[in-house]
GROMACS .gro file of C-alpha atoms in nm:
model
  417
    1MET     CA    1   0.549  -6.270  -0.106
    2GLN     CA    2   0.314  -6.075  -0.374
    3LEU     CA    3   0.039  -6.216  -0.617
    4ILE     CA    4   0.093  -6.172  -0.973
    5SER     CA    5  -0.127  -5.929  -1.102
    6GLY     CA    6  -0.190  -6.149  -1.448
    7PHE     CA    7  -0.262  -6.451  -1.269
    8THR     CA    8  -0.552  -6.292  -1.014
    9LYS     CA    9  -0.698  -6.056  -1.304
   10SER     CA   10  -0.741  -6.439  -1.524
   11LEU     CA   11  -0.892  -6.556  -1.216
   12ARG     CA   12  -1.170  -6.313  -1.118
   13SER     CA   13  -1.254  -6.230  -1.469
   14GLY     CA   14  -1.390  -6.618  -1.477
   15CYS     CA   15  -1.105  -6.780  -1.698
   16HIS     CA   16  -1.003  -7.014  -1.381
   17LYS     CA   17  -1.300  -7.231  -1.477
   18SER     CA   18  -1.095  -7.332  -1.800
   19VAL     CA   19  -0.755  -7.393  -1.609
   20LEU     CA   20  -0.854  -7.552  -1.335
   21PRO     CA   21  -0.899  -7.924  -1.493
   22VAL     CA   22  -0.523  -7.860  -1.553
   23LEU     CA   23  -0.458  -7.762  -1.212
   24ALA     CA   24  -0.659  -8.081  -1.147
   25ALA     CA   25  -0.475  -8.293  -1.351
   26THR     CA   26  -0.144  -8.122  -1.225
   27LEU     CA   27  -0.272  -8.232  -0.866
   28ILE     CA   28  -0.371  -8.588  -0.980
   29ALA     CA   29  -0.008  -8.652  -1.219
   30MET     CA   30   0.195  -8.536  -0.924
   31ALA     CA   31  -0.012  -8.783  -0.683
   32ALA     CA   32   0.020  -9.048  -0.866
   33PRO     CA   33   0.401  -9.179  -0.827
   34GLN     CA   34   0.288  -9.168  -0.413
   35ALA     CA   35  -0.071  -9.357  -0.472
   36GLN     CA   36   0.107  -9.608  -0.587
   37GLY     CA   37   0.263  -9.737  -0.255
   38GLN     CA   38   0.177  -9.473  -0.019
   39SER     CA   39  -0.099  -9.228   0.114
   40LEU     CA   40  -0.060  -8.881   0.020
   41PHE     CA   41  -0.035  -8.866   0.411
   42SER     CA   42   0.306  -9.073   0.456
   43PRO     CA   43   0.598  -8.920   0.562
   44ALA     CA   44   0.807  -8.768   0.291
   45ILE     CA   45   1.055  -8.624   0.440
   46ARG     CA   46   1.135  -8.675   0.824
   47VAL     CA   47   1.352  -8.348   0.945
   48ASN     CA   48   1.461  -8.469   1.336
   49GLN     CA   49   1.162  -8.591   1.457
   50ASP     CA   50   0.911  -8.388   1.275
   51ILE     CA   51   0.803  -8.507   0.958
   52VAL     CA   52   0.660  -8.385   0.603
   53THR     CA   53   0.379  -8.544   0.432
   54TRP     CA   54   0.316  -8.600   0.023
   55TYR     CA   55   0.010  -8.353   0.074
   56GLU     CA   56   0.232  -8.062   0.194
   57LEU     CA   57   0.489  -8.125  -0.055
   58GLN     CA   58   0.185  -8.096  -0.340
   59GLN     CA   59   0.045  -7.782  -0.163
   60ARG     CA   60   0.281  -7.609  -0.116
   61GLN     CA   61   0.426  -7.628  -0.464
   62GLN     CA   62   0.104  -7.600  -0.636
   63PHE     CA   63   0.044  -7.267  -0.451
   64LEU     CA   64   0.420  -7.070  -0.531
   65GLU     CA   65   0.252  -7.247  -0.875
   66LEU     CA   66  -0.033  -7.015  -0.836
   67LEU     CA   67   0.104  -6.779  -0.737
   68GLY     CA   68   0.415  -6.742  -1.011
   69VAL     CA   69   0.662  -6.662  -0.722
   70PRO     CA   70   0.973  -6.832  -0.776
   71GLY     CA   71   1.087  -7.114  -0.611
   72SER     CA   72   0.817  -7.357  -0.678
   73SER     CA   73   0.987  -7.639  -0.828
   74GLU     CA   74   0.967  -8.013  -0.663
   75SER     CA   75   1.369  -7.985  -0.507
   76GLU     CA   76   1.311  -7.632  -0.420
   77VAL     CA   77   0.949  -7.618  -0.221
   78ARG     CA   78   1.153  -7.992  -0.046
   79GLU     CA   79   1.474  -7.733   0.052
   80ALA     CA   80   1.147  -7.440   0.182
   81LEU     CA   81   0.986  -7.708   0.367
   82ILE     CA   82   1.288  -7.856   0.561
   83ASP     CA   83   1.360  -7.494   0.642
   84ASP     CA   84   1.032  -7.473   0.792
   85ARG     CA   85   1.011  -7.749   1.017
   86LEU     CA   86   1.353  -7.711   1.103
   87ARG     CA   87   1.237  -7.304   1.197
   88LYS     CA   88   0.943  -7.464   1.358
   89GLN     CA   89   1.160  -7.662   1.617
   90ALA     CA   90   1.326  -7.352   1.715
   91MET     CA   91   1.040  -7.161   1.803
   92ARG     CA   92   0.823  -7.437   1.958
   93GLU     CA   93   1.149  -7.476   2.191
   94ALA     CA   94   1.141  -7.079   2.242
   95GLY     CA   95   0.730  -7.086   2.282
   96ILE     CA   96   0.718  -6.816   2.058
   97GLU     CA   97   0.348  -6.856   1.776
   98ALA     CA   98   0.211  -6.597   1.569
   99ALA     CA   99  -0.112  -6.470   1.740
  100PRO     CA  100  -0.480  -6.574   1.515
  101GLU     CA  101  -0.483  -6.164   1.466
  102ASP     CA  102  -0.170  -6.124   1.329
  103ILE     CA  103  -0.193  -6.367   1.124
  104GLN     CA  104  -0.525  -6.271   0.982
  105THR     CA  105  -0.361  -5.980   0.923
  106GLY     CA  106  -0.099  -6.098   0.704
  107ILE     CA  107  -0.367  -6.315   0.496
  108ASP     CA  108  -0.513  -5.970   0.441
  109GLU     CA  109  -0.202  -5.768   0.302
  110PHE     CA  110  -0.135  -6.119   0.092
  111ALA     CA  111  -0.465  -6.031  -0.125
  112SER     CA  112  -0.474  -5.709  -0.108
  113ARG     CA  113  -0.197  -5.706  -0.346
  114GLY     CA  114  -0.433  -5.883  -0.605
  115ASN     CA  115  -0.745  -5.601  -0.486
  116LEU     CA  116  -0.895  -5.903  -0.325
  117SER     CA  117  -0.989  -5.899  -0.002
  118SER     CA  118  -0.945  -6.231   0.192
  119GLU     CA  119  -1.249  -6.431   0.193
  120GLU     CA  120  -1.230  -6.425  -0.206
  121PHE     CA  121  -0.833  -6.458  -0.207
  122LEU     CA  122  -0.884  -6.828  -0.009
  123LYS     CA  123  -1.163  -6.972  -0.271
  124LEU     CA  124  -1.019  -6.798  -0.537
  125LEU     CA  125  -0.732  -7.079  -0.439
  126ASN     CA  126  -0.972  -7.375  -0.275
  127ASP     CA  127  -1.069  -7.359  -0.602
  128ALA     CA  128  -0.815  -7.444  -0.756
  129GLY     CA  129  -0.670  -7.690  -0.532
  130VAL     CA  130  -0.518  -7.482  -0.201
  131SER     CA  131  -0.621  -7.573   0.094
  132LYS     CA  132  -0.639  -7.242   0.363
  133GLU     CA  133  -0.466  -7.395   0.566
  134THR     CA  134  -0.189  -7.441   0.374
  135VAL     CA  135  -0.195  -7.044   0.307
  136ARG     CA  136  -0.246  -7.021   0.683
  137ASP     CA  137  -0.009  -7.215   0.775
  138PHE     CA  138   0.220  -7.031   0.475
  139VAL     CA  139   0.174  -6.686   0.614
  140SER     CA  140   0.170  -6.809   1.013
  141ASP     CA  141   0.561  -6.984   0.956
  142GLN     CA  142   0.696  -6.636   0.847
  143LEU     CA  143   0.550  -6.387   1.051
  144SER     CA  144   0.623  -6.612   1.420
  145TRP     CA  145   1.007  -6.679   1.277
  146ARG     CA  146   0.993  -6.273   1.219
  147ASP     CA  147   0.882  -6.257   1.601
  148TYR     CA  148   1.127  -6.546   1.717
  149VAL     CA  149   1.442  -6.394   1.509
  150SER     CA  150   1.394  -6.037   1.651
  151ALA     CA  151   1.346  -6.168   2.008
  152ARG     CA  152   1.651  -6.346   1.978
  153PHE     CA  153   1.867  -6.149   1.819
  154LEU     CA  154   1.733  -5.797   1.837
  155SER     CA  155   1.996  -5.691   2.140
  156GLN     CA  156   2.318  -5.813   1.954
  157ALA     CA  157   2.125  -5.670   1.576
  158ARG     CA  158   2.096  -5.288   1.683
  159PRO     CA  159   2.364  -5.060   1.640
  160THR     CA  160   2.584  -4.822   1.835
  161GLU     CA  161   2.589  -4.476   1.805
  162ASP     CA  162   2.885  -4.495   1.647
  163GLU     CA  163   2.817  -4.709   1.401
  164ILE     CA  164   2.525  -4.497   1.344
  165ASN     CA  165   2.763  -4.226   1.310
  166ARG     CA  166   3.018  -4.410   1.070
  167ALA     CA  167   2.696  -4.524   0.840
  168LEU     CA  168   2.646  -4.148   0.789
  169GLY     CA  169   2.947  -4.084   0.657
  170GLN     CA  170   3.038  -3.873   0.974
  171GLY     CA  171   3.362  -3.849   1.177
  172GLY     CA  172   3.641  -3.988   0.948
  173GLY     CA  173   3.384  -4.329   0.947
  174GLY     CA  174   3.256  -4.541   0.677
  175GLY     CA  175   2.878  -4.544   0.557
  176LEU     CA  176   2.615  -4.705   0.389
  177GLN     CA  177   2.640  -4.843   0.023
  178VAL     CA  178   2.343  -4.951  -0.207
  179LEU     CA  179   2.307  -5.219  -0.490
  180LEU     CA  180   1.984  -5.113  -0.665
  181SER     CA  181   1.858  -5.172  -1.021
  182GLU     CA  182   1.620  -4.906  -1.180
  183ILE     CA  183   1.382  -4.850  -1.484
  184ILE     CA  184   1.325  -4.554  -1.582
  185ILE     CA  185   0.977  -4.535  -1.799
  186PRO     CA  186   0.970  -4.228  -2.065
  187VAL     CA  187   0.568  -4.016  -2.038
  188THR     CA  188   0.486  -3.778  -2.195
  189PRO     CA  189   0.089  -3.614  -2.170
  190GLN     CA  190  -0.009  -3.867  -2.425
  191THR     CA  191   0.181  -4.195  -2.255
  192LEU     CA  192   0.102  -4.104  -1.936
  193ALA     CA  193  -0.208  -4.273  -1.782
  194GLN     CA  194  -0.021  -4.596  -2.012
  195ALA     CA  195   0.324  -4.539  -1.844
  196GLU     CA  196   0.146  -4.532  -1.484
  197ALA     CA  197  -0.010  -4.830  -1.476
  198LEU     CA  198   0.254  -5.013  -1.684
  199ALA     CA  199   0.472  -4.913  -1.361
  200GLU     CA  200   0.256  -5.026  -1.099
  201GLU     CA  201   0.228  -5.341  -1.294
  202ILE     CA  202   0.642  -5.375  -1.256
  203SER     CA  203   0.669  -5.297  -0.870
  204GLN     CA  204   0.431  -5.654  -0.850
  205LEU     CA  205   0.723  -5.857  -0.989
  206PRO     CA  206   0.828  -6.081  -0.790
  207ASP     CA  207   1.179  -6.147  -0.799
  208GLN     CA  208   1.524  -6.003  -0.915
  209LYS     CA  209   1.458  -6.154  -1.277
  210SER     CA  210   1.170  -6.063  -1.339
  211PHE     CA  211   1.271  -5.694  -1.328
  212SER     CA  212   1.568  -5.689  -1.466
  213THR     CA  213   1.356  -5.836  -1.764
  214ALA     CA  214   1.129  -5.558  -1.734
  215ALA     CA  215   1.456  -5.317  -1.741
  216THR     CA  216   1.580  -5.499  -2.058
  217GLN     CA  217   1.216  -5.444  -2.224
  218TYR     CA  218   1.092  -5.113  -2.086
  219SER     CA  219   1.389  -4.869  -1.938
  220ALA     CA  220   1.501  -4.579  -2.118
  221ALA     CA  221   1.749  -4.554  -1.877
  222ALA     CA  222   2.159  -4.683  -1.960
  223THR     CA  223   2.149  -4.954  -1.759
  224ARG     CA  224   1.919  -5.110  -1.991
  225GLU     CA  225   2.164  -5.327  -2.153
  226ASP     CA  226   2.301  -5.434  -1.801
  227GLY     CA  227   1.903  -5.544  -1.713
  228GLY     CA  228   1.884  -5.168  -1.509
  229ARG     CA  229   2.148  -5.305  -1.278
  230LEU     CA  230   2.374  -5.012  -1.117
  231ASP     CA  231   2.671  -5.018  -0.907
  232TRP     CA  232   2.724  -4.937  -0.563
  233LEU     CA  233   2.628  -4.603  -0.447
  234SER     CA  234   2.668  -4.433  -0.119
  235LEU     CA  235   2.344  -4.384   0.006
  236SER     CA  236   2.431  -3.996   0.088
  237ASN     CA  237   2.424  -3.976  -0.301
  238LEU     CA  238   2.096  -4.008  -0.360
  239PRO     CA  239   1.818  -3.762  -0.346
  240PRO     CA  240   1.710  -3.652   0.032
  241ALA     CA  241   1.345  -3.754  -0.022
  242LEU     CA  242   1.439  -4.095  -0.173
  243GLN     CA  243   1.695  -4.169   0.086
  244PRO     CA  244   1.422  -4.323   0.354
  245VAL     CA  245   1.243  -4.492   0.083
  246ILE     CA  246   1.535  -4.726   0.003
  247LEU     CA  247   1.647  -4.800   0.329
  248SER     CA  248   1.286  -4.921   0.424
  249LEU     CA  249   1.343  -5.215   0.102
  250LYS     CA  250   1.478  -5.516   0.188
  251ASN     CA  251   1.641  -5.765  -0.050
  252GLY     CA  252   1.428  -5.798  -0.362
  253GLU     CA  253   1.176  -5.566  -0.285
  254ILE     CA  254   1.072  -5.222  -0.547
  255THR     CA  255   0.961  -4.887  -0.476
  256ASP     CA  256   0.596  -4.773  -0.524
  257PRO     CA  257   0.594  -4.578  -0.894
  258LEU     CA  258   0.829  -4.293  -0.822
  259SER     CA  259   0.658  -3.990  -1.042
  260LEU     CA  260   1.009  -3.801  -1.212
  261PRO     CA  261   0.983  -3.536  -1.492
  262ASN     CA  262   0.879  -3.665  -1.838
  263ALA     CA  263   0.901  -4.020  -1.652
  264VAL     CA  264   0.837  -4.336  -1.421
  265ALA     CA  265   1.059  -4.425  -1.186
  266LEU     CA  266   1.112  -4.746  -0.999
  267PHE     CA  267   1.398  -4.938  -0.771
  268GLN     CA  268   1.468  -5.293  -0.660
  269MET     CA  269   1.677  -5.361  -0.390
  270ARG     CA  270   1.945  -5.593  -0.469
  271GLY     CA  271   2.213  -5.530  -0.132
  272ILE     CA  272   2.274  -5.330   0.119
  273ARG     CA  273   2.639  -5.296   0.335
  274GLU     CA  274   2.876  -5.081   0.556
  275VAL     CA  275   3.211  -4.982   0.409
  276ALA     CA  276   3.476  -4.860   0.583
  277ALA     CA  277   3.580  -4.588   0.424
  278GLY     CA  278   3.364  -4.251   0.427
  279THR     CA  279   3.071  -4.156   0.253
  280PRO     CA  280   2.953  -3.798   0.351
  281SER     CA  281   2.633  -3.592   0.252
  282TYR     CA  282   2.660  -3.273   0.133
  283SER     CA  283   2.537  -2.939   0.140
  284GLU     CA  284   2.598  -2.848  -0.242
  285ILE     CA  285   2.586  -3.027  -0.598
  286ASP     CA  286   2.783  -2.752  -0.834
  287TYR     CA  287   2.620  -2.926  -1.165
  288ALA     CA  288   2.603  -2.807  -1.552
  289ILE     CA  289   2.388  -2.872  -1.849
  290TYR     CA  290   2.367  -2.832  -2.214
  291TYR     CA  291   2.066  -2.859  -2.413
  292LEU     CA  292   2.031  -3.033  -2.756
  293PRO     CA  293   1.761  -3.043  -2.977
  294GLY     CA  294   1.658  -3.367  -3.123
  295GLY     CA  295   1.582  -3.493  -2.801
  296ARG     CA  296   1.725  -3.879  -2.796
  297SER     CA  297   1.751  -3.930  -3.205
  298ALA     CA  298   2.040  -4.135  -3.332
  299GLU     CA  299   2.223  -3.765  -3.441
  300THR     CA  300   2.181  -3.637  -3.131
  301LEU     CA  301   2.280  -3.905  -2.914
  302ALA     CA  302   2.557  -3.985  -3.143
  303LYS     CA  303   2.674  -3.545  -3.068
  304ALA     CA  304   2.665  -3.647  -2.695
  305GLU     CA  305   2.872  -3.917  -2.737
  306ARG     CA  306   3.095  -3.706  -2.893
  307LEU     CA  307   3.046  -3.427  -2.618
  308LYS     CA  308   3.167  -3.680  -2.397
  309GLU     CA  309   3.509  -3.759  -2.558
  310GLU     CA  310   3.597  -3.407  -2.603
  311ILE     CA  311   3.465  -3.249  -2.269
  312ASP     CA  312   3.728  -3.252  -1.986
  313THR     CA  313   3.554  -3.034  -1.684
  314CYS     CA  314   3.209  -2.821  -1.645
  315ASP     CA  315   3.394  -2.519  -1.739
  316ASP     CA  316   3.475  -2.640  -2.073
  317LEU     CA  317   3.082  -2.580  -2.197
  318TYR     CA  318   3.162  -2.280  -2.168
  319GLY     CA  319   3.312  -2.291  -2.459
  320LEU     CA  320   3.084  -2.459  -2.643
  321ALA     CA  321   2.799  -2.277  -2.568
  322LYS     CA  322   2.964  -1.887  -2.611
  323ASP     CA  323   2.840  -1.831  -2.948
  324GLN     CA  324   2.437  -1.951  -2.866
  325SER     CA  325   2.197  -1.856  -2.693
  326PRO     CA  326   2.200  -1.851  -2.365
  327ASP     CA  327   1.998  -2.090  -2.281
  328VAL     CA  328   2.195  -2.326  -2.384
  329LEU     CA  329   2.327  -2.376  -2.093
  330ASP     CA  330   2.289  -2.399  -1.704
  331ARG     CA  331   2.569  -2.419  -1.407
  332ILE     CA  332   2.367  -2.483  -1.118
  333THR     CA  333   2.487  -2.511  -0.742
  334ALA     CA  334   2.191  -2.600  -0.557
  335SER     CA  335   2.153  -2.810  -0.198
  336PRO     CA  336   2.048  -3.175  -0.277
  337SER     CA  337   1.679  -3.073  -0.159
  338GLU     CA  338   1.635  -2.852  -0.468
  339ILE     CA  339   1.777  -3.028  -0.755
  340PRO     CA  340   1.498  -3.242  -0.937
  341ARG     CA  341   1.444  -3.590  -0.841
  342ASP     CA  342   1.463  -3.735  -1.214
  343VAL     CA  343   1.825  -3.490  -1.240
  344ALA     CA  344   1.939  -3.588  -0.815
  345LEU     CA  345   1.901  -3.932  -0.875
  346GLU     CA  346   2.162  -3.880  -1.296
  347LEU     CA  347   2.450  -3.670  -1.042
  348ALA     CA  348   2.384  -3.969  -0.772
  349LYS     CA  349   2.576  -4.225  -1.031
  350LEU     CA  350   2.797  -3.956  -1.188
  351ASP     CA  351   3.210  -3.904  -1.030
  352PRO     CA  352   3.262  -3.500  -1.054
  353ASN     CA  353   3.358  -3.405  -1.414
  354GLU     CA  354   3.154  -3.724  -1.560
  355ALA     CA  355   2.843  -3.666  -1.751
  356SER     CA  356   2.467  -3.835  -1.848
  357THR     CA  357   2.240  -3.862  -2.174
  358ALA     CA  358   1.936  -4.028  -2.050
  359LEU     CA  359   1.730  -3.777  -1.944
  360THR     CA  360   1.532  -3.510  -2.198
  361ARG     CA  361   1.312  -3.197  -2.140
  362ASN     CA  362   1.047  -3.044  -2.341
  363ASN     CA  363   0.800  -3.350  -2.380
  364GLY     CA  364   1.119  -3.563  -2.518
  365GLN     CA  365   1.202  -3.310  -2.739
  366THR     CA  366   1.553  -3.154  -2.589
  367LEU     CA  367   1.822  -3.397  -2.477
  368MET     CA  368   1.974  -3.292  -2.126
  369PHE     CA  369   2.385  -3.302  -2.135
  370LEU     CA  370   2.388  -3.322  -1.758
  371MET     CA  371   2.742  -3.292  -1.570
  372LEU     CA  372   2.877  -3.288  -1.252
  373CYS     CA  373   3.115  -3.050  -1.142
  374LYS     CA  374   3.121  -3.130  -0.798
  375ARG     CA  375   3.017  -3.228  -0.405
  376THR     CA  376   3.052  -2.970  -0.159
  377ARG     CA  377   3.033  -3.214   0.185
  378ASP     CA  378   2.788  -3.132   0.495
  379LEU     CA  379   2.930  -3.231   0.870
  380GLY     CA  380   2.492  -3.251   0.904
  381GLU     CA  381   2.293  -3.521   0.795
  382ASP     CA  382   2.018  -3.537   0.536
  383THR     CA  383   1.900  -3.939   0.603
  384THR     CA  384   1.765  -3.967   0.982
  385ARG     CA  385   1.931  -4.151   1.238
  386VAL     CA  386   1.618  -4.333   1.273
  387ASP     CA  387   1.632  -4.490   0.921
  388VAL     CA  388   2.003  -4.581   0.943
  389ALA     CA  389   1.960  -4.769   1.281
  390ASN     CA  390   1.631  -4.984   1.176
  391ALA     CA  391   1.825  -5.051   0.809
  392LEU     CA  392   2.166  -5.175   0.981
  393THR     CA  393   1.929  -5.354   1.215
  394GLN     CA  394   1.724  -5.540   0.932
  395GLN     CA  395   2.003  -5.632   0.720
  396ARG     CA  396   2.203  -5.790   1.087
  397LEU     CA  397   1.875  -5.990   1.137
  398GLN     CA  398   1.838  -6.130   0.849
  399ALA     CA  399   2.179  -6.212   0.810
  400LEU     CA  400   2.191  -6.367   1.222
  401ALA     CA  401   1.880  -6.572   1.111
  402GLU     CA  402   2.063  -6.732   0.779
  403GLY     CA  403   2.372  -6.816   1.012
  404LEU     CA  404   2.142  -6.983   1.270
  405LEU     CA  405   1.915  -7.144   0.997
  406GLU     CA  406   2.260  -7.280   0.872
  407GLN     CA  407   2.391  -7.400   1.129
  408LEU     CA  408   2.011  -7.558   1.263
  409ARG     CA  409   2.039  -7.785   0.923
  410ALA     CA  410   2.427  -7.907   0.988
  411ASP     CA  411   2.293  -8.063   1.334
  412ALA     CA  412   1.999  -8.183   1.215
  413VAL     CA  413   1.896  -8.540   1.148
  414ILE     CA  414   1.750  -8.492   0.708
  415ILE     CA  415   1.564  -8.828   0.568
  416GLU     CA  416   1.402  -8.746   0.240
  417GLN     CA  417   1.211  -9.017   0.061
   0.00000   0.00000   0.00000
């Protein structure tokens, strides 16, 4: 969960004084239907032997609305609180409960996302009608469930050595693929500070929909037309330094802003999977860059698109550059770790003899016609076994937890008012 910085800034600046009456009116309006016939503390939902009160429903909905995160409609909050009760029942039976110091650490981290202390965070929410007990319960439930899932499923979620080998693409086995969305924000020396501030704001976005909207609005990559969405990529195709960063993400999480030549990049995880076909790592990448003056002007981009149709292989570029200055064409063979990060990211999306026109040099004045020539397979590994093992374990824990919750729902007696 992440605080939306705009909400935080408005509260810190004192603007919350003007919204408090609105929030109070909202609470009164929400309470009105129940107040006529029953107490706010009467049952709204029964989940086996436990109840969810109208007050809890209102508090959770208000909490999520203030944070500006998805899932704050009444029907979604009802479903979430039913799941909470089912999880609590399972944890109660197992004797698992989050320690007070862990809950406080969780609240501290929550508050820090909005550049607030825990005391400021809790006070601002309390002023807006959300009790600190609601916040503590929310954080406690998340932490306790994580511990419960780990205790129950960790042994069966851990991958074997053979499974790690397959994920690394060794021995002819399978490998890992990741499903990402990207935002590439172009920068110049004059716009660097503004671009970095924008990227920091985007890194705090709460869900895939808002990230997709930001990609359409701000990204310079061709994927902006599809909300920044990339197709499945083999992990081994990504720059070595980026692989552990991507593997550490959970679904929906966004990287911190990453500095590239002439750009700032952000990536959001949308999925991770094991595949049967091998996804080897590579010792060398052979690629070519043909430089076109004019940057991303319409005329230059049109010329680049024509080149895509005319050029079949990297070798064809030599004939194109034959009578021009030698520095108009670079043919490079390098290890993945030696390739500039922005170039490596574009190459990761390409098959041999495919081209990209997403990058520029010379402060945006020169367009790079980037073409992948070939990849040379490496029997070693760029990504550590620990990184891969952790990613596989987290993926499996999430799937096992979702399966358990579905079973608990199927076996439960749920009565809604």
